CSV table of C-alpha atoms in Angstrom, one decimal:
chain,number,residue,atom,x,y,z
A,102,MET,CA,0.1,-0.1,0.0
A,103,GLU,CA,1.2,3.5,-1.0
A,104,SER,CA,0.8,6.6,0.6
A,105,ASP,CA,-0.1,9.7,-0.8
A,106,TYR,CA,3.0,11.6,-1.3
A,107,ARG,CA,1.6,15.0,-1.9
A,108,VAL,CA,0.6,15.9,1.6
A,109,PRO,CA,4.0,15.3,3.2
A,110,THR,CA,5.4,17.2,0.3
A,111,ALA,CA,3.2,19.9,0.5
A,112,LEU,CA,3.5,20.6,4.0
A,113,GLY,CA,7.4,20.5,3.8
A,114,THR,CA,7.7,22.9,1.2
A,115,LEU,CA,5.1,25.3,3.1
A,116,ALA,CA,7.5,24.9,6.0
A,117,TRP,CA,10.6,25.8,4.2
A,118,THR,CA,8.7,28.8,2.8
A,119,VAL,CA,7.7,30.0,6.1
A,120,ALA,CA,11.1,29.7,7.5
A,121,LEU,CA,12.0,31.7,4.6
A,122,VAL,CA,9.7,34.8,5.1
A,123,VAL,CA,10.6,34.7,8.9
A,124,LEU,CA,14.2,34.7,7.8
A,125,LEU,CA,13.6,37.6,5.4
A,126,VAL,CA,11.3,39.6,7.7
A,127,ARG,CA,14.3,39.8,10.4
A,128,GLY,CA,16.2,41.1,7.4
A,129,GLU,CA,19.2,43.3,8.8
A,130,GLY,CA,18.8,41.7,12.2
A,131,LEU,CA,20.1,38.5,11.1
A,132,ALA,CA,23.7,38.1,11.7
A,133,ASP,CA,26.1,37.4,8.9
A,134,GLY,CA,27.0,34.2,10.2
A,135,GLU,CA,23.4,32.9,10.0
A,136,ARG,CA,22.4,34.1,6.3
A,137,TRP,CA,23.2,30.7,4.9
A,138,TRP,CA,20.0,29.8,6.3
A,139,ILE,CA,18.2,31.9,3.6
A,140,TRP,CA,19.7,29.5,0.9
A,141,VAL,CA,18.8,26.2,3.0
A,142,CYS,CA,15.2,27.3,3.0
A,143,ALA,CA,15.6,28.4,-0.8
A,144,ALA,CA,16.9,25.0,-1.6
A,145,GLY,CA,14.2,23.1,0.7
A,146,ILE,CA,11.7,24.8,-1.3
A,147,ALA,CA,13.2,24.1,-4.9
A,148,LEU,CA,13.3,20.5,-4.1
A,149,GLY,CA,9.8,20.4,-2.4
A,150,VAL,CA,8.4,21.6,-5.7
A,151,PHE,CA,10.7,19.5,-7.9
A,152,GLY,CA,9.6,16.3,-5.9
A,153,PHE,CA,6.1,17.5,-6.0
A,154,PHE,CA,6.2,17.4,-10.1
A,155,TYR,CA,8.5,14.5,-10.2
A,156,VAL,CA,7.2,11.6,-8.0
A,157,PRO,CA,4.1,11.1,-10.4
A,158,TYR,CA,6.3,10.8,-13.3
A,159,LEU,CA,8.3,8.3,-11.4
A,160,LEU,CA,5.2,6.7,-10.1
A,161,GLY,CA,3.9,6.5,-13.7
A,162,ARG,CA,7.3,4.9,-15.0
A,163,ARG,CA,7.1,2.4,-12.5
A,164,GLU,CA,3.6,1.5,-13.2
A,165,ALA,CA,4.3,1.2,-16.8
A,166,ALA,CA,7.4,-1.0,-16.2
A,167,GLU,CA,5.4,-3.4,-13.8
A,168,ARG,CA,2.6,-3.5,-16.7
A,169,ARG,CA,5.4,-4.4,-19.2
A,170,ARG,CA,6.9,-6.9,-16.7
A,171,ASP,CA,3.6,-8.7,-16.3
A,172,GLY,CA,2.9,-8.7,-19.9
A,173,GLU,CA,6.2,-10.5,-20.4
A,174,ARG,CA,5.6,-13.1,-17.8
A,175,ALA,CA,1.8,-13.6,-19.3
A,176,SER,CA,3.3,-14.2,-22.7
A,177,GLY,CA,6.0,-16.2,-21.7
A,178,SER,CA,4.0,-18.5,-19.8
A,179,GLU,CA,1.6,-18.8,-22.7
A,180,ALA,CA,4.6,-20.1,-24.8
A,181,THR,CA,5.5,-22.7,-22.5
A,182,ASP,CA,1.8,-23.8,-21.7
A,183,ASN,CA,1.2,-24.2,-25.6
A,184,GLY,CA,4.3,-26.4,-26.4
A,185,PRO,CA,4.4,-30.4,-26.8
A,186,ARG,CA,5.0,-32.4,-23.8
A,187,ALA,CA,7.5,-34.8,-23.3
């Protein structure tokens, strides 16, 4: 049983977005040594958006491969069942 990937992906992306907004609102109050967190948030948002669009593609490819594999198994078993038996 597979779970719905969209909810955790959307929540994670939303959390990174909120964190980015908080950091940007702080603006100049953010220490120079802590500014790298802005890029961490941006990367989290980018990865979340990428995952949201890539996972359906990945699931579709996986499903197509399973159908293809099942089709090969079915045609392979028919070929051996129809042959002469010794």
